[in-house]
Every structure is written in structure tokens, then in C-alpha cells.
Short mmCIF file of N, CA and C in Angstrom, two decimals:
data_model
loop_
_atom_site.label_atom_id
_atom_site.label_comp_id
_atom_site.label_asym_id
_atom_site.label_seq_id
_atom_site.Cartn_x
_atom_site.Cartn_y
_atom_site.Cartn_z
N TYR V 1 108.77 116.66 103.24
CA TYR V 1 107.76 115.97 104.00
C TYR V 1 108.42 114.93 104.89
N LYS V 2 107.98 114.88 106.12
CA LYS V 2 108.55 113.93 107.07
C LYS V 2 107.62 112.74 107.22
N ILE V 3 108.18 111.56 107.18
CA ILE V 3 107.40 110.34 107.39
C ILE V 3 107.22 110.15 108.89
N VAL V 4 105.99 109.87 109.30
CA VAL V 4 105.68 109.66 110.71
C VAL V 4 106.25 108.32 111.15
N GLU V 5 106.92 108.31 112.29
CA GLU V 5 107.54 107.09 112.82
C GLU V 5 106.46 106.11 113.28
N VAL V 6 106.62 104.85 112.90
CA VAL V 6 105.71 103.79 113.35
C VAL V 6 106.12 103.39 114.75
N VAL V 7 105.18 103.47 115.69
CA VAL V 7 105.46 103.13 117.08
C VAL V 7 105.29 101.63 117.30
N LYS V 8 104.21 101.06 116.78
CA LYS V 8 103.95 99.64 116.99
C LYS V 8 102.97 99.14 115.94
N VAL V 9 103.15 97.90 115.51
CA VAL V 9 102.21 97.24 114.61
C VAL V 9 101.76 95.97 115.31
N GLN V 10 100.46 95.75 115.32
CA GLN V 10 99.92 94.55 115.94
C GLN V 10 98.93 93.91 114.99
N ASP V 11 99.04 92.60 114.80
CA ASP V 11 98.12 91.84 113.95
C ASP V 11 96.81 91.65 114.70
N LEU V 12 95.73 92.20 114.16
CA LEU V 12 94.43 92.09 114.81
C LEU V 12 93.61 90.91 114.32
N SER V 13 94.16 90.13 113.39
CA SER V 13 93.39 89.02 112.83
C SER V 13 93.15 87.90 113.84
N GLU V 14 93.93 87.84 114.89
CA GLU V 14 93.80 86.77 115.89
C GLU V 14 92.88 87.16 117.05
N ILE V 15 92.44 88.41 117.12
CA ILE V 15 91.59 88.84 118.22
C ILE V 15 90.32 89.48 117.67
N ASP V 16 89.30 89.59 118.52
CA ASP V 16 88.05 90.23 118.13
C ASP V 16 88.31 91.73 118.01
N SER V 17 88.13 92.27 116.82
CA SER V 17 88.50 93.67 116.59
C SER V 17 87.56 94.34 115.60
N ILE V 18 87.70 95.66 115.52
CA ILE V 18 86.95 96.48 114.58
C ILE V 18 87.95 97.07 113.60
N GLU V 19 87.67 96.95 112.32
CA GLU V 19 88.57 97.49 111.30
C GLU V 19 87.79 98.42 110.38
N ARG V 20 88.39 99.56 110.06
CA ARG V 20 87.76 100.52 109.17
C ARG V 20 88.79 101.14 108.24
N GLU V 21 88.30 101.67 107.14
CA GLU V 21 89.11 102.40 106.18
C GLU V 21 88.26 103.58 105.72
N ILE V 22 88.90 104.68 105.35
CA ILE V 22 88.18 105.83 104.82
C ILE V 22 88.59 106.03 103.36
N MET V 23 87.62 106.37 102.54
CA MET V 23 87.88 106.62 101.13
C MET V 23 87.18 107.92 100.74
N LEU V 24 87.90 108.75 100.01
CA LEU V 24 87.31 109.91 99.35
C LEU V 24 87.32 109.60 97.86
N ILE V 25 86.17 109.74 97.23
CA ILE V 25 86.06 109.41 95.81
C ILE V 25 85.34 110.56 95.10
N LYS V 26 85.97 111.08 94.07
CA LYS V 26 85.39 112.17 93.28
C LYS V 26 84.77 111.57 92.02
N VAL V 27 83.49 111.88 91.82
CA VAL V 27 82.78 111.32 90.67
C VAL V 27 82.14 112.44 89.85
N ARG V 28 82.05 112.20 88.55
CA ARG V 28 81.36 113.14 87.67
C ARG V 28 79.87 113.05 87.99
N ALA V 29 79.26 114.20 88.22
CA ALA V 29 77.85 114.23 88.62
C ALA V 29 77.15 115.36 87.88
N THR V 30 76.64 115.05 86.70
CA THR V 30 75.92 116.04 85.91
C THR V 30 74.58 115.46 85.50
N GLY V 31 73.62 116.34 85.30
CA GLY V 31 72.31 115.92 84.82
C GLY V 31 71.66 114.87 85.69
N PRO V 32 71.06 113.85 85.06
CA PRO V 32 70.35 112.81 85.81
C PRO V 32 71.27 111.93 86.66
N LEU V 33 72.58 111.97 86.39
CA LEU V 33 73.52 111.19 87.20
C LEU V 33 73.54 111.66 88.65
N ARG V 34 73.28 112.96 88.89
CA ARG V 34 73.33 113.50 90.25
C ARG V 34 72.38 112.74 91.19
N ALA V 35 71.16 112.54 90.76
CA ALA V 35 70.18 111.84 91.59
C ALA V 35 70.56 110.37 91.78
N GLU V 36 71.05 109.73 90.71
CA GLU V 36 71.47 108.33 90.80
C GLU V 36 72.61 108.17 91.79
N ILE V 37 73.59 109.05 91.72
CA ILE V 37 74.74 108.99 92.64
C ILE V 37 74.28 109.23 94.07
N LYS V 38 73.40 110.20 94.27
CA LYS V 38 72.88 110.50 95.62
C LYS V 38 72.18 109.27 96.20
N ARG V 39 71.40 108.57 95.40
CA ARG V 39 70.73 107.35 95.87
C ARG V 39 71.75 106.29 96.28
N THR V 40 72.79 106.12 95.47
CA THR V 40 73.83 105.13 95.78
C THR V 40 74.56 105.52 97.06
N VAL V 41 74.86 106.80 97.22
CA VAL V 41 75.51 107.29 98.45
C VAL V 41 74.64 106.95 99.66
N ASP V 42 73.34 107.18 99.56
CA ASP V 42 72.43 106.89 100.67
C ASP V 42 72.39 105.39 100.98
N ILE V 43 72.35 104.56 99.95
CA ILE V 43 72.32 103.10 100.14
C ILE V 43 73.54 102.62 100.91
N PHE V 44 74.71 103.21 100.60
CA PHE V 44 75.95 102.80 101.24
C PHE V 44 76.22 103.55 102.55
N ARG V 45 75.30 104.39 102.96
CA ARG V 45 75.46 105.22 104.16
C ARG V 45 76.76 106.01 104.10
N ALA V 46 77.05 106.53 102.94
CA ALA V 46 78.23 107.37 102.73
C ALA V 46 77.79 108.83 102.85
N GLN V 47 78.72 109.76 102.63
CA GLN V 47 78.39 111.18 102.73
C GLN V 47 78.98 111.94 101.55
N ILE V 48 78.19 112.84 101.00
CA ILE V 48 78.72 113.77 99.99
C ILE V 48 79.35 114.91 100.77
N VAL V 49 80.67 115.11 100.61
CA VAL V 49 81.39 116.11 101.40
C VAL V 49 81.77 117.34 100.58
N ASP V 50 81.62 117.30 99.25
CA ASP V 50 81.88 118.46 98.42
C ASP V 50 81.01 118.36 97.16
N VAL V 51 80.45 119.50 96.78
CA VAL V 51 79.55 119.55 95.62
C VAL V 51 80.00 120.69 94.72
N THR V 52 80.14 120.39 93.43
CA THR V 52 80.34 121.42 92.41
C THR V 52 79.29 121.19 91.33
N PRO V 53 79.16 122.09 90.38
CA PRO V 53 78.18 121.86 89.31
C PRO V 53 78.44 120.58 88.50
N GLU V 54 79.69 120.09 88.51
CA GLU V 54 80.02 118.92 87.68
C GLU V 54 80.46 117.69 88.47
N THR V 55 80.74 117.83 89.78
CA THR V 55 81.26 116.70 90.55
C THR V 55 80.65 116.62 91.94
N TYR V 56 80.72 115.41 92.50
CA TYR V 56 80.49 115.15 93.93
C TYR V 56 81.77 114.52 94.44
N THR V 57 82.17 114.89 95.66
CA THR V 57 83.20 114.15 96.36
C THR V 57 82.51 113.44 97.51
N VAL V 58 82.69 112.13 97.57
CA VAL V 58 81.97 111.29 98.52
C VAL V 58 82.95 110.68 99.50
N GLN V 59 82.56 110.66 100.78
CA GLN V 59 83.35 110.00 101.82
C GLN V 59 82.66 108.69 102.17
N VAL V 60 83.41 107.60 102.10
CA VAL V 60 82.88 106.28 102.44
C VAL V 60 83.77 105.71 103.54
N VAL V 61 83.16 105.26 104.64
CA VAL V 61 83.90 104.68 105.75
C VAL V 61 83.36 103.29 106.00
N GLY V 62 84.28 102.32 106.17
CA GLY V 62 83.84 100.97 106.47
C GLY V 62 84.94 99.98 106.17
N PRO V 63 84.61 98.71 106.23
CA PRO V 63 85.58 97.68 105.87
C PRO V 63 85.90 97.74 104.38
N GLU V 64 87.01 97.14 104.01
CA GLU V 64 87.48 97.18 102.62
C GLU V 64 86.40 96.72 101.64
N GLU V 65 85.65 95.69 102.01
CA GLU V 65 84.63 95.14 101.12
C GLU V 65 83.57 96.19 100.75
N LYS V 66 83.21 97.03 101.72
CA LYS V 66 82.22 98.08 101.46
C LYS V 66 82.77 99.10 100.47
N LEU V 67 84.03 99.49 100.62
CA LEU V 67 84.63 100.47 99.73
C LEU V 67 84.73 99.93 98.31
N VAL V 68 85.13 98.68 98.18
CA VAL V 68 85.23 98.05 96.86
C VAL V 68 83.85 97.95 96.21
N ALA V 69 82.84 97.60 97.00
CA ALA V 69 81.48 97.51 96.46
C ALA V 69 80.98 98.88 96.00
N PHE V 70 81.34 99.94 96.74
CA PHE V 70 80.92 101.29 96.33
C PHE V 70 81.58 101.67 95.01
N ILE V 71 82.86 101.38 94.87
CA ILE V 71 83.57 101.67 93.62
C ILE V 71 82.89 100.95 92.46
N ARG V 72 82.55 99.69 92.65
CA ARG V 72 81.86 98.93 91.59
C ARG V 72 80.51 99.54 91.27
N ALA V 73 79.79 99.99 92.29
CA ALA V 73 78.48 100.58 92.07
C ALA V 73 78.57 101.89 91.28
N MET V 74 79.65 102.63 91.48
CA MET V 74 79.84 103.90 90.76
C MET V 74 80.17 103.67 89.30
N GLY V 75 80.85 102.60 88.98
CA GLY V 75 81.23 102.33 87.60
C GLY V 75 82.43 103.16 87.17
N ASP V 76 83.23 102.62 86.29
CA ASP V 76 84.48 103.25 85.87
C ASP V 76 84.29 104.59 85.16
N THR V 77 83.21 104.76 84.44
CA THR V 77 83.07 105.98 83.63
C THR V 77 82.81 107.23 84.47
N LYS V 78 82.31 107.09 85.67
CA LYS V 78 81.98 108.24 86.50
C LYS V 78 83.11 108.64 87.44
N ILE V 79 84.05 107.75 87.73
CA ILE V 79 85.08 108.00 88.75
C ILE V 79 86.18 108.88 88.18
N LEU V 80 86.47 109.98 88.89
CA LEU V 80 87.54 110.89 88.49
C LEU V 80 88.80 110.70 89.34
N GLU V 81 88.62 110.41 90.62
CA GLU V 81 89.77 110.32 91.53
C GLU V 81 89.36 109.52 92.77
N VAL V 82 90.32 108.75 93.32
CA VAL V 82 90.09 107.97 94.53
C VAL V 82 91.28 108.13 95.46
N ALA V 83 91.01 108.39 96.75
CA ALA V 83 92.06 108.42 97.78
C ALA V 83 91.59 107.55 98.94
N ARG V 84 92.43 106.58 99.34
CA ARG V 84 92.08 105.67 100.43
C ARG V 84 93.12 105.73 101.52
N SER V 85 92.66 105.59 102.76
CA SER V 85 93.55 105.71 103.91
C SER V 85 94.34 104.45 104.21
N GLY V 86 93.80 103.31 103.87
CA GLY V 86 94.35 102.05 104.33
C GLY V 86 93.63 101.67 105.62
N ALA V 87 93.69 100.43 105.97
CA ALA V 87 92.94 99.92 107.12
C ALA V 87 93.57 100.36 108.44
N THR V 88 92.70 100.62 109.40
CA THR V 88 93.12 100.85 110.78
C THR V 88 92.15 100.09 111.66
N GLY V 89 92.58 99.74 112.85
CA GLY V 89 91.69 98.95 113.69
C GLY V 89 91.97 99.11 115.16
N ILE V 90 91.07 98.54 115.94
CA ILE V 90 91.18 98.58 117.40
C ILE V 90 90.50 97.33 117.94
N ALA V 91 90.97 96.84 119.09
CA ALA V 91 90.38 95.66 119.71
C ALA V 91 89.00 95.99 120.25
N ARG V 92 88.11 95.00 120.26
CA ARG V 92 86.77 95.19 120.81
C ARG V 92 86.82 95.07 122.34
N GLY V 93 85.82 95.66 122.97
CA GLY V 93 85.64 95.50 124.41
C GLY V 93 86.73 96.14 125.24
N THR V 94 87.08 95.47 126.34
CA THR V 94 88.03 96.04 127.30
C THR V 94 89.48 95.76 126.95
N LYS V 95 89.74 94.93 125.93
CA LYS V 95 91.12 94.67 125.53
C LYS V 95 91.74 95.93 124.98
N VAL V 96 92.94 96.24 125.45
CA VAL V 96 93.63 97.47 125.05
C VAL V 96 94.92 97.10 124.35
N LEU V 97 95.18 97.75 123.22
CA LEU V 97 96.43 97.56 122.52
C LEU V 97 97.47 98.46 123.18
N SER V 98 98.37 97.88 123.92
CA SER V 98 99.34 98.69 124.66
C SER V 98 100.58 98.93 123.84
N VAL V 99 101.24 100.04 124.13
CA VAL V 99 102.50 100.39 123.48
C VAL V 99 103.61 100.14 124.49
N SER V 100 104.51 99.24 124.15
CA SER V 100 105.62 98.96 125.07
C SER V 100 106.87 99.67 124.56
N ASN V 101 107.62 100.27 125.48
CA ASN V 101 108.83 101.01 125.11
C ASN V 101 110.05 100.15 125.22
#
């Protein structure tokens, strides 16, 4: 596996910016838990991206706080697996993050 070369890193904390992270979380979903999990997914405006008779895989996109809150809402006993992208961001408005060579 080849590691992708980092072209540039810029601290966005000093400028008006938008930050997001994506999380895929696999949860046990059997019996009455299925409806409860579906309600929680709807509340968080997340998406169920895979369904099996025993599990849901849910995609959650948003700031870190939203992802952490979703994990707490799911509870430890239901969570089977979690994969997170890490934060990415972009400046708001007409400001452009330029790449200098």
C-alpha cells in the first residue's frame, strides 16, 4: 500500500471555515432495536447504508461533536465496528486555499 503524499496542510482555526468528518458505524440491529436505531439515525440526519438481518451500517457526516454524540446515543452494547475519516475542511465564501509549489 502506498501512502498518499501530503501536498499542503493549513490551519483553518484562524479563518471562517467549514469542517466535516465521515463515520461508518456498524451496529447490532435485531428485534425491537431496529426501530430504535432507525429513529436515532433519523434524529441525527444520518443514513443507513447497509442492512442485514442482524446489523445496520450507518453513515454519519458532520463535525466531530455530532459523531461523538451519535456514538453515545448508540451505546456500547450495540456497536460492532467504527471507521472514521478524520476531519477535513474548506474556507467559507470566496477565500480559496491555494497550493504553492
